[in-house]
mmCIF file of the C-alpha atoms, coordinates in Angstrom:
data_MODEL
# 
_entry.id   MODEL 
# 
loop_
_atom_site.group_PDB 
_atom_site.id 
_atom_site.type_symbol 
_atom_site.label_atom_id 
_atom_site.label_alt_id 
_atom_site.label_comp_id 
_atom_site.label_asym_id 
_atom_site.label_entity_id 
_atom_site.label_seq_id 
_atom_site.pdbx_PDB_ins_code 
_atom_site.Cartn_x 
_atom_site.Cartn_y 
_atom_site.Cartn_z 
_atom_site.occupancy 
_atom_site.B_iso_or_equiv 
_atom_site.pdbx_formal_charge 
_atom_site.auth_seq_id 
_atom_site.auth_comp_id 
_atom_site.auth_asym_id 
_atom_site.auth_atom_id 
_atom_site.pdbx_PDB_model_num 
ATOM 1   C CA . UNK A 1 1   ? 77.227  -101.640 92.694 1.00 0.00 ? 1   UNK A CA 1 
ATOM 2   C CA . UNK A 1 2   ? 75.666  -105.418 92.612 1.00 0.00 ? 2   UNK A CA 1 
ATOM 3   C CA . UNK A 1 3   ? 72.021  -102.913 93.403 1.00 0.00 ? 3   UNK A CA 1 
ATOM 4   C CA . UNK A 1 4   ? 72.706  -100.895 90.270 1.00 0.00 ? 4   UNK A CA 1 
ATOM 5   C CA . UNK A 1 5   ? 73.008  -104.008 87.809 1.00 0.00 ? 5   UNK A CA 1 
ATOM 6   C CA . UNK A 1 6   ? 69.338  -104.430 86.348 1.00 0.00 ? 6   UNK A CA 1 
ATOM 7   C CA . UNK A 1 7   ? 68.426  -104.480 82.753 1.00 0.00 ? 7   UNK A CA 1 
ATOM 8   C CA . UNK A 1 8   ? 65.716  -102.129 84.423 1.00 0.00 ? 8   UNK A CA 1 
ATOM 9   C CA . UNK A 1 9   ? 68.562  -99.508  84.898 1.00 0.00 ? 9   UNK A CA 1 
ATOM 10  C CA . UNK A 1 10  ? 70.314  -99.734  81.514 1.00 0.00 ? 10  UNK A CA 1 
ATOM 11  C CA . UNK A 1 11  ? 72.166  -96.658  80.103 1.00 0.00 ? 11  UNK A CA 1 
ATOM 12  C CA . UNK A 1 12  ? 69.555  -95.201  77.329 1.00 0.00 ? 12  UNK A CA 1 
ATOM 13  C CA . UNK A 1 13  ? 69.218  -96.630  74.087 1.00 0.00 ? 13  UNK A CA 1 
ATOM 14  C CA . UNK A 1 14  ? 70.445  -94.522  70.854 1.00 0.00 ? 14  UNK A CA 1 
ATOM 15  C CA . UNK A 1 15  ? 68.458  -95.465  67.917 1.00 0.00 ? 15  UNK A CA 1 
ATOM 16  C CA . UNK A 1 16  ? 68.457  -91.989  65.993 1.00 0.00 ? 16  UNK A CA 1 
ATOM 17  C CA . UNK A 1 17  ? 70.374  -88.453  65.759 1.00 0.00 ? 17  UNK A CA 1 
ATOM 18  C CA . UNK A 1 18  ? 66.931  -87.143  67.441 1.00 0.00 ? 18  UNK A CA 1 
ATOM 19  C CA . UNK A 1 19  ? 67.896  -89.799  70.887 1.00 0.00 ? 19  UNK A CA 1 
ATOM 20  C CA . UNK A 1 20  ? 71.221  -88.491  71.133 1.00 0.00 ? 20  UNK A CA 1 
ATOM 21  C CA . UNK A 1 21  ? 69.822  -84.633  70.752 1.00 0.00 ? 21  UNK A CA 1 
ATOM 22  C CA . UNK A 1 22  ? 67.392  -85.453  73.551 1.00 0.00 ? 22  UNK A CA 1 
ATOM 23  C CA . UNK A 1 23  ? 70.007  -87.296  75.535 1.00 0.00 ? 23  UNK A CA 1 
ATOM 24  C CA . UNK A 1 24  ? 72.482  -84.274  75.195 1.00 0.00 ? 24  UNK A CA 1 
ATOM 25  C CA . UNK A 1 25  ? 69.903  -81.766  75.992 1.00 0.00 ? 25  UNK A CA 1 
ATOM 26  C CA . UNK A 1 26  ? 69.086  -83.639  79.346 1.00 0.00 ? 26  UNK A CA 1 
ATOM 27  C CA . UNK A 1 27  ? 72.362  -83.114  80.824 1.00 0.00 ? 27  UNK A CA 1 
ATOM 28  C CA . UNK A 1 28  ? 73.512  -80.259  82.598 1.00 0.00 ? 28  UNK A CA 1 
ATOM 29  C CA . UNK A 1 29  ? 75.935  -77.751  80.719 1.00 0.00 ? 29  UNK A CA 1 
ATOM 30  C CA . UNK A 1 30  ? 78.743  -79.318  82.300 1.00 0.00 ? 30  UNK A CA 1 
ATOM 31  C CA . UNK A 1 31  ? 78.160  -82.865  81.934 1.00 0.00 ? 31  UNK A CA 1 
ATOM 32  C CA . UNK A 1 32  ? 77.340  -82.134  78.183 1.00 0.00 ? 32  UNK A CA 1 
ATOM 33  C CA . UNK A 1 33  ? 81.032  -81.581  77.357 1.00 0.00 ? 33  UNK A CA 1 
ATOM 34  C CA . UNK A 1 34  ? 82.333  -84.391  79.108 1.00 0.00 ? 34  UNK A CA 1 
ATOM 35  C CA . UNK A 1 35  ? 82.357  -87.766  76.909 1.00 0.00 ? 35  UNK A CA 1 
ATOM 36  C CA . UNK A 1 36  ? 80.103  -90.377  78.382 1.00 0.00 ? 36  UNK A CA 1 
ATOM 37  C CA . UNK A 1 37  ? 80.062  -93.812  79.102 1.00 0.00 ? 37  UNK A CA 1 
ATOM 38  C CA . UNK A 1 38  ? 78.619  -96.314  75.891 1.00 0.00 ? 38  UNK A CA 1 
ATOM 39  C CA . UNK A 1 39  ? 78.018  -100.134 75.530 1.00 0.00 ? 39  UNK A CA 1 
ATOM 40  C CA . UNK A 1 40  ? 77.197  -101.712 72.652 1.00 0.00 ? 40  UNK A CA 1 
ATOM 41  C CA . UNK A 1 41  ? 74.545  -104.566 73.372 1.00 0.00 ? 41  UNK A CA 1 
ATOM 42  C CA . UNK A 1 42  ? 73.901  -107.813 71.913 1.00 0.00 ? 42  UNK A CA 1 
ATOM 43  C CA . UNK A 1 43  ? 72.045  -106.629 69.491 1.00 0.00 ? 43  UNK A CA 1 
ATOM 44  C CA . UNK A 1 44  ? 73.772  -103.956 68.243 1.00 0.00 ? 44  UNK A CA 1 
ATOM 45  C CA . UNK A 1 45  ? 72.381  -100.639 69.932 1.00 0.00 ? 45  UNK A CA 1 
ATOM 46  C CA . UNK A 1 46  ? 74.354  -97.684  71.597 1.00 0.00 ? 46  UNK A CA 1 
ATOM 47  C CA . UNK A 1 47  ? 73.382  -97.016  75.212 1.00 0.00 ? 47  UNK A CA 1 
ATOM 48  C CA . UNK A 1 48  ? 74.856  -94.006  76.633 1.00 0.00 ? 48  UNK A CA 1 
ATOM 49  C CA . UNK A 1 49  ? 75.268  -93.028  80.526 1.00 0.00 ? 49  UNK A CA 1 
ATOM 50  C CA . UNK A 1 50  ? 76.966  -90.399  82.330 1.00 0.00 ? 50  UNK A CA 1 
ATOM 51  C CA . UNK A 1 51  ? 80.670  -90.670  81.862 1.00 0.00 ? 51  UNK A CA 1 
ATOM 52  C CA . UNK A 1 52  ? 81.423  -91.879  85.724 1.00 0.00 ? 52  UNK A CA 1 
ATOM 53  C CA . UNK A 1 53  ? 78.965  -94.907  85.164 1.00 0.00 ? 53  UNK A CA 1 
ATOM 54  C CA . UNK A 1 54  ? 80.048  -98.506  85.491 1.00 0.00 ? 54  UNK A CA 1 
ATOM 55  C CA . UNK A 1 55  ? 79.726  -100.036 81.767 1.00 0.00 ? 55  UNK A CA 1 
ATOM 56  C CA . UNK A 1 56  ? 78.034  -103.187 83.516 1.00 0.00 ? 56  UNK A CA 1 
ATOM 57  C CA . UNK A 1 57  ? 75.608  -100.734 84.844 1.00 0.00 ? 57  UNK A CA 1 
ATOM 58  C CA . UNK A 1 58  ? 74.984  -98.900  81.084 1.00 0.00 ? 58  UNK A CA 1 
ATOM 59  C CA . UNK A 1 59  ? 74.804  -102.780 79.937 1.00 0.00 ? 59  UNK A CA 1 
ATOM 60  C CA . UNK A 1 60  ? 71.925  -103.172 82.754 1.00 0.00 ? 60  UNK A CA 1 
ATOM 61  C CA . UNK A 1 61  ? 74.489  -106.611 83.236 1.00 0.00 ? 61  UNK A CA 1 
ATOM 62  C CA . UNK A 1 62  ? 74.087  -107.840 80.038 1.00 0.00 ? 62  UNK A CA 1 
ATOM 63  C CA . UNK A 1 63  ? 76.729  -109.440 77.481 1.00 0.00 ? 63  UNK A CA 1 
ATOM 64  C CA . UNK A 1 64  ? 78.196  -106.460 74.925 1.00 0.00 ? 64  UNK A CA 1 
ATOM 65  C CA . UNK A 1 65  ? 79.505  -106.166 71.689 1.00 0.00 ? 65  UNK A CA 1 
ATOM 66  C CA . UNK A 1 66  ? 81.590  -103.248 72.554 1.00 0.00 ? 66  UNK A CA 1 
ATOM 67  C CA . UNK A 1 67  ? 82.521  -100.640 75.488 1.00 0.00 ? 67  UNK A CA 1 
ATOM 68  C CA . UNK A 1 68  ? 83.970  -97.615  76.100 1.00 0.00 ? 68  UNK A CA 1 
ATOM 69  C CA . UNK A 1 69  ? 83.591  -93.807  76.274 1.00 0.00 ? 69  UNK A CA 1 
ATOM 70  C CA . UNK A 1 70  ? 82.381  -91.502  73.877 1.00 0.00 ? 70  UNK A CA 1 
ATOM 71  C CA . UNK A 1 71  ? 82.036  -87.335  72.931 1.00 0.00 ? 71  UNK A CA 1 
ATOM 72  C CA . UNK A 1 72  ? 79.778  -85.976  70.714 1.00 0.00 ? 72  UNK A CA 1 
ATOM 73  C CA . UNK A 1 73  ? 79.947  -82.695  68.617 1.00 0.00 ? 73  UNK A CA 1 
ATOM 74  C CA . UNK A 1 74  ? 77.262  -80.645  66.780 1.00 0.00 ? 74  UNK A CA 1 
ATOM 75  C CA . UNK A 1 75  ? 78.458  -80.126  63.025 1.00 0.00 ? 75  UNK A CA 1 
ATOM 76  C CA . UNK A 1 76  ? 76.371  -77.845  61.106 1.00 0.00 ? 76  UNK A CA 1 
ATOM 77  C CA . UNK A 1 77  ? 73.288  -79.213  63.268 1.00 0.00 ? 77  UNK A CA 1 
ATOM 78  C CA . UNK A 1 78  ? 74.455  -83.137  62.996 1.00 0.00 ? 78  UNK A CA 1 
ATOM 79  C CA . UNK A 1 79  ? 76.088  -84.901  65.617 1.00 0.00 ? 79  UNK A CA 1 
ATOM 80  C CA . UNK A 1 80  ? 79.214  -86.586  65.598 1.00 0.00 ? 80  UNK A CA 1 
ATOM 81  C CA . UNK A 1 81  ? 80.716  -88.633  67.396 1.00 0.00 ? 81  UNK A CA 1 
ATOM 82  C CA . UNK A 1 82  ? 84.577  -87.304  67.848 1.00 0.00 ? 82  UNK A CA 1 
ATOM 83  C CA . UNK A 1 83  ? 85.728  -88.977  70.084 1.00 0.00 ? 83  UNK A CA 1 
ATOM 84  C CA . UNK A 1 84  ? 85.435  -93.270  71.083 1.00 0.00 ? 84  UNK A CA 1 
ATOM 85  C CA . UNK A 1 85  ? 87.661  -95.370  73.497 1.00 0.00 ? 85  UNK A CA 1 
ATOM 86  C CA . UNK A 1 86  ? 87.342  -98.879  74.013 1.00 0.00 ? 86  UNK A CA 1 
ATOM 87  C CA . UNK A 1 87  ? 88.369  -98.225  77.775 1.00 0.00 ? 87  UNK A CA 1 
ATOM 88  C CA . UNK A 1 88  ? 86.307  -100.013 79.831 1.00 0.00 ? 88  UNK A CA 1 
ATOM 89  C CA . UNK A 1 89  ? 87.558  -102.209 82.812 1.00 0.00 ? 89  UNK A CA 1 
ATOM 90  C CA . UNK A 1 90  ? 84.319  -104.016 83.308 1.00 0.00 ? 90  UNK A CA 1 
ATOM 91  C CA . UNK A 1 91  ? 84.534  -105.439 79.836 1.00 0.00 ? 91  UNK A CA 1 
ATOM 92  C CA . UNK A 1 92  ? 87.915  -104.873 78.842 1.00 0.00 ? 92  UNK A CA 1 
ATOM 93  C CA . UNK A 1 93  ? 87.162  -104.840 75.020 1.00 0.00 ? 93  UNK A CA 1 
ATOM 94  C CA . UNK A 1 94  ? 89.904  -105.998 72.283 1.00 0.00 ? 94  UNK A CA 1 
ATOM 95  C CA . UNK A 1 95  ? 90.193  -102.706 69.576 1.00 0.00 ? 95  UNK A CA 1 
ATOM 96  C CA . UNK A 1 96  ? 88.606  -105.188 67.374 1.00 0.00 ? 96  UNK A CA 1 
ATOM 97  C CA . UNK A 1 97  ? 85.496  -104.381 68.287 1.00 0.00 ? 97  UNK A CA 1 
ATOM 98  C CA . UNK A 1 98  ? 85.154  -101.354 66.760 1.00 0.00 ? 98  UNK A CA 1 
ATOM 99  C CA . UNK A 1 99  ? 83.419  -102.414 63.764 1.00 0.00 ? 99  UNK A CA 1 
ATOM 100 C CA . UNK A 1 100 ? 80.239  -102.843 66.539 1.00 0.00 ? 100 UNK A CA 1 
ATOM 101 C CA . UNK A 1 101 ? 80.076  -99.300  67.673 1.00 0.00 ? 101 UNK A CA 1 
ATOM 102 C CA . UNK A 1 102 ? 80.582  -98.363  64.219 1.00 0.00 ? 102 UNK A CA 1 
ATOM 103 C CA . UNK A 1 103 ? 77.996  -100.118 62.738 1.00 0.00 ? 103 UNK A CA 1 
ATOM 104 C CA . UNK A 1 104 ? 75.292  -99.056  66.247 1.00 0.00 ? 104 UNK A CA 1 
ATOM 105 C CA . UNK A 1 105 ? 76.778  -95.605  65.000 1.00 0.00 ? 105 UNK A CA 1 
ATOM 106 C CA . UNK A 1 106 ? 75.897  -95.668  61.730 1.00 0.00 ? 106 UNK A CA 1 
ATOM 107 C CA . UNK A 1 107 ? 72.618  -97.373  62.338 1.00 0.00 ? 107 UNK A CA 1 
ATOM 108 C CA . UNK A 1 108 ? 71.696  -94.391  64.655 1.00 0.00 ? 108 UNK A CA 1 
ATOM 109 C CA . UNK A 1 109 ? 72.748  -92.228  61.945 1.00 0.00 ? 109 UNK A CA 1 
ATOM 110 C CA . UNK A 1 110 ? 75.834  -90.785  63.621 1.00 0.00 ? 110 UNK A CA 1 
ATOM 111 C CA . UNK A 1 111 ? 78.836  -89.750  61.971 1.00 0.00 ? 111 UNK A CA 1 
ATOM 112 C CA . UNK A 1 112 ? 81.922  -91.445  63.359 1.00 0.00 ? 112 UNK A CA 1 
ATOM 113 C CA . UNK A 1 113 ? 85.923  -91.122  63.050 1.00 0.00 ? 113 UNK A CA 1 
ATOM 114 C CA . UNK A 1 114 ? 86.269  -94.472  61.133 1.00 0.00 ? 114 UNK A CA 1 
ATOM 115 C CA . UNK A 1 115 ? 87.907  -95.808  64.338 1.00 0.00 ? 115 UNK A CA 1 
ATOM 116 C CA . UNK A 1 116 ? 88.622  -95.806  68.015 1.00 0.00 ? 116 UNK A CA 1 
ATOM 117 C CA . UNK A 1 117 ? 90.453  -92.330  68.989 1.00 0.00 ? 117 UNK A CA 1 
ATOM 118 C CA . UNK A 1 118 ? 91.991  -94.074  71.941 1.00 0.00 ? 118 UNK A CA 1 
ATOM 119 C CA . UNK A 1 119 ? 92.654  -97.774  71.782 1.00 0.00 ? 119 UNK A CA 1 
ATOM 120 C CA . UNK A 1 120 ? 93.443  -99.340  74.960 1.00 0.00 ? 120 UNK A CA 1 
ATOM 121 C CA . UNK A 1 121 ? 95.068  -102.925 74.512 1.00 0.00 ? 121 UNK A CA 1 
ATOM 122 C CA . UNK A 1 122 ? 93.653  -105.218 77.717 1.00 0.00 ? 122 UNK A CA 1 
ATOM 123 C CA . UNK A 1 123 ? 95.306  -108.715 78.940 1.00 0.00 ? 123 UNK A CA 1 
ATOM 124 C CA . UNK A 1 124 ? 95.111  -110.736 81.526 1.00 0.00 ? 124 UNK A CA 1 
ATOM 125 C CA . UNK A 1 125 ? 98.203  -112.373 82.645 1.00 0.00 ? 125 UNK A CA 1 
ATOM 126 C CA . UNK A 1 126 ? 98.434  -116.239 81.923 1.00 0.00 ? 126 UNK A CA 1 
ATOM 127 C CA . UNK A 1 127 ? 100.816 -116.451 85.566 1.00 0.00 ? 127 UNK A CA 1 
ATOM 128 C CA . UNK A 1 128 ? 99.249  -114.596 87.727 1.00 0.00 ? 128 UNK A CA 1 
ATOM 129 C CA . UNK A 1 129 ? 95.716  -113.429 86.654 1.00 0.00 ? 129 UNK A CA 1 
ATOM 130 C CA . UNK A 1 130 ? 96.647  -109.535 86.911 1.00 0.00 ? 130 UNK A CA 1 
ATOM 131 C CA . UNK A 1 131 ? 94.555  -107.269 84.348 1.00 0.00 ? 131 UNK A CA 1 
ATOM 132 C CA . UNK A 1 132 ? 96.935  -105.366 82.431 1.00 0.00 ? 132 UNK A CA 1 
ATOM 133 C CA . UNK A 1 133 ? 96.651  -102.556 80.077 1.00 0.00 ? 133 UNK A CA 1 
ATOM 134 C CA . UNK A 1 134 ? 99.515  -102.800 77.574 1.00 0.00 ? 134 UNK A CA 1 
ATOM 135 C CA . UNK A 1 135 ? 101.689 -99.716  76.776 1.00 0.00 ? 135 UNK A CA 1 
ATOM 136 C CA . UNK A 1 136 ? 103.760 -98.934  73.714 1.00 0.00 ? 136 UNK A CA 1 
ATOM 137 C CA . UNK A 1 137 ? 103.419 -102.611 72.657 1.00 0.00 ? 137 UNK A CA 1 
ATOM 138 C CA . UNK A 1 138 ? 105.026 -104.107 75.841 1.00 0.00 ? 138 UNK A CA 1 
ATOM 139 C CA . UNK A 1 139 ? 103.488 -107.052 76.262 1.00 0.00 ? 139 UNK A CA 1 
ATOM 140 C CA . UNK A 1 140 ? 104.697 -108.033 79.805 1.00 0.00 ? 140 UNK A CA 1 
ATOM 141 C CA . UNK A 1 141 ? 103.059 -108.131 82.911 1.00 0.00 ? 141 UNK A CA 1 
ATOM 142 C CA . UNK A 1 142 ? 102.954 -105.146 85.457 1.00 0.00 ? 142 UNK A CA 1 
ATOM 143 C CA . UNK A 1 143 ? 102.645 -107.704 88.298 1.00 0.00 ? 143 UNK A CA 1 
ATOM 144 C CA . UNK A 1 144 ? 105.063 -110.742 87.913 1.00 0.00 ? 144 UNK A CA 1 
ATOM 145 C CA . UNK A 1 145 ? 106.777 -109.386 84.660 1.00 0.00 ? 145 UNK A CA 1 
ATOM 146 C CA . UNK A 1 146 ? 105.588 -112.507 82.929 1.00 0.00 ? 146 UNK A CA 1 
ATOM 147 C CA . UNK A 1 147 ? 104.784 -112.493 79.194 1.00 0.00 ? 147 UNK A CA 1 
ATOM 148 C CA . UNK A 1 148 ? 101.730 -111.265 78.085 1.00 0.00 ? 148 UNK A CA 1 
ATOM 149 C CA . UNK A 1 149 ? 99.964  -113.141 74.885 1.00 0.00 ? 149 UNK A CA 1 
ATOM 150 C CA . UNK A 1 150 ? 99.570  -110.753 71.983 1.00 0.00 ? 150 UNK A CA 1 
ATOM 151 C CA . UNK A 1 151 ? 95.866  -112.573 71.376 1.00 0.00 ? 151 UNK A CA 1 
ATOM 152 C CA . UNK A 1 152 ? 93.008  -110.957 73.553 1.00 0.00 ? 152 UNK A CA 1 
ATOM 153 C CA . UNK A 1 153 ? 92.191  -113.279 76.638 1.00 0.00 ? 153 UNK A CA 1 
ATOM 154 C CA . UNK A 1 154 ? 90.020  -111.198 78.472 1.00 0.00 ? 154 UNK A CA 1 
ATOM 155 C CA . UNK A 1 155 ? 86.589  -112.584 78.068 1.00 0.00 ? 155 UNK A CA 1 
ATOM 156 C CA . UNK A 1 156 ? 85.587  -113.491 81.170 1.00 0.00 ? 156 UNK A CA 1 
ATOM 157 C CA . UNK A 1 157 ? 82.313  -114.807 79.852 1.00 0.00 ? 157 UNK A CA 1 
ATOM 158 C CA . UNK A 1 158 ? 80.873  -111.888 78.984 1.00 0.00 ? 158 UNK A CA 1 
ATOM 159 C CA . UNK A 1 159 ? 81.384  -111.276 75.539 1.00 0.00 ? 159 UNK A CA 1 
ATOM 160 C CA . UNK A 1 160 ? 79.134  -113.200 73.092 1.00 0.00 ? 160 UNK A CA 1 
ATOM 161 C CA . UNK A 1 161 ? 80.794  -114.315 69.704 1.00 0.00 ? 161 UNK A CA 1 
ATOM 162 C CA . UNK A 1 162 ? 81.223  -111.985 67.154 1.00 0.00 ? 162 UNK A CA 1 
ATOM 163 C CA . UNK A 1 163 ? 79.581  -111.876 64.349 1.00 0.00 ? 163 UNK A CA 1 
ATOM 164 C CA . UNK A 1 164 ? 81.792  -113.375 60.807 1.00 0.00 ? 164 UNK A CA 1 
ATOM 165 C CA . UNK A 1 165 ? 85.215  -111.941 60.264 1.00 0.00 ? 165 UNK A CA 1 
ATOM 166 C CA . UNK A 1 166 ? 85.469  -110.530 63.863 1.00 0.00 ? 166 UNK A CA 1 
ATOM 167 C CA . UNK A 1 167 ? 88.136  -111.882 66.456 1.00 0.00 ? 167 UNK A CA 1 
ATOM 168 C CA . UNK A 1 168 ? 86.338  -115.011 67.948 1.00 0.00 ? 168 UNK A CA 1 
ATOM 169 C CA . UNK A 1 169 ? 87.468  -113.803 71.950 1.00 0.00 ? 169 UNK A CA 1 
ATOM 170 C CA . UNK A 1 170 ? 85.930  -117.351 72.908 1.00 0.00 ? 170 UNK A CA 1 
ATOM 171 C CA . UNK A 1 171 ? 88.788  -119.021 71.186 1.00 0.00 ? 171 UNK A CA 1 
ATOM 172 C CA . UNK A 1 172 ? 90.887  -116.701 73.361 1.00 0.00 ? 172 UNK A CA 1 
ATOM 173 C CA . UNK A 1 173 ? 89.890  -116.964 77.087 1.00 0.00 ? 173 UNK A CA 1 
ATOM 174 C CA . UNK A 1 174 ? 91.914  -117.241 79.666 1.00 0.00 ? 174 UNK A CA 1 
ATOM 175 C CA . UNK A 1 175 ? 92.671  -120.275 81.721 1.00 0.00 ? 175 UNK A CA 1 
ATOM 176 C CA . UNK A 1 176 ? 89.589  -120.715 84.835 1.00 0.00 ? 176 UNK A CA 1 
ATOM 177 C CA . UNK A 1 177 ? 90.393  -118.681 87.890 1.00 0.00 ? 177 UNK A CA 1 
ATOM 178 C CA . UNK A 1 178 ? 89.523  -115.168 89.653 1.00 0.00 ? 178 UNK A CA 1 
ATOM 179 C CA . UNK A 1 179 ? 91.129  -112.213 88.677 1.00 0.00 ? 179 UNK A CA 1 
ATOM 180 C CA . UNK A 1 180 ? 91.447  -108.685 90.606 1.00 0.00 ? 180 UNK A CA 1 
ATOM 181 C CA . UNK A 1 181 ? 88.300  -107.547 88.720 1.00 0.00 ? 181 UNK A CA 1 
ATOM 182 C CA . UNK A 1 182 ? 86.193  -110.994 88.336 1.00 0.00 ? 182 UNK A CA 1 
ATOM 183 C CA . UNK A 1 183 ? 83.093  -111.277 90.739 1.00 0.00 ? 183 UNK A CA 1 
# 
């Protein structure tokens, strides 16, 4: 994958209603239905890629604001965006950063649901350094069944610092040391 990680070889940039139209009508009937993969970048625009991209890939390696995967819809000849998830293993985004993809949404001139659709809670475990997605507000490691924080601690580096009134993930990173998905 190391090959695929060039800012040459970004996911496409969506500026306009017209880019995701284009984008749409570029992929095969198939792969139009299927949500696709999205980054937010660093300064604040949507790149799209097909949905079984890598979001470091669609980030071209680059820091984000925001990850995830994302559907479109055609509504009376606008599109929409219907469905968002902040699922993304690469960055493992806190559901705080929706107000990012909301505002490269709105900026684009895309209509959005107000929110993620599917939220995906990410932590990394202060014992043992597992990634864990938290279900139904369990908060305890899959691994070692150690504690998990209820603060995001996922950063890894990669996220930059938020813009005011945003959750500051630098204030929030985990203790030094590999984890199953670091490199």
């Amino acid at each position: 994958m190391t090959t695929l990680v060039r800012p040459d070889n970004a996911g496409r940039s969506i500026g306009s209603a017209a880019d995701v139209d284009a984008w749409i009508s570029a992929r095969g009937p198939h792969e139009a239905r299927e949500p696709f993969t999205f980054v937010v970048d660093v300064a604040g625009v949507l790149r799209l890629a097909p949905r079984r991209s890598e979001h470091v890939v669609c980030a071209g390696g680059g820091e984000v604001l925001s990850a995830g995967e994302i559907a479109f819809r055609s509504d009376a000849g606008r599109w929409v965006a219907d469905e968002i998830g902040n699922q993304s293993t690469g960055y493992c985004p806190d559901p705080g950063s929706w107000p990012a993809v909301a505002d490269a949404l709105t900026l684009a001139g895309i209509a959005h649901p107000g929110g993620f659709t599917h939220e995906v809670v990410f932590r990394r475990c202060p014992s043992c350094r597992q990634l864990d997605i938290v279900r139904d507000r369990h908060y305890v490691c899959a691994v070692c069944d150690e504690a998990l924080p209820h603060t995001w601690n996922v950063d890894g580096g990669r996220l930059p610092r938020p813009r005011e009134g945003c959750l500051d993930v630098r204030d929030f990173r985990a203790a030094p040391g590999p984890g199953p998905h670091d490199t």
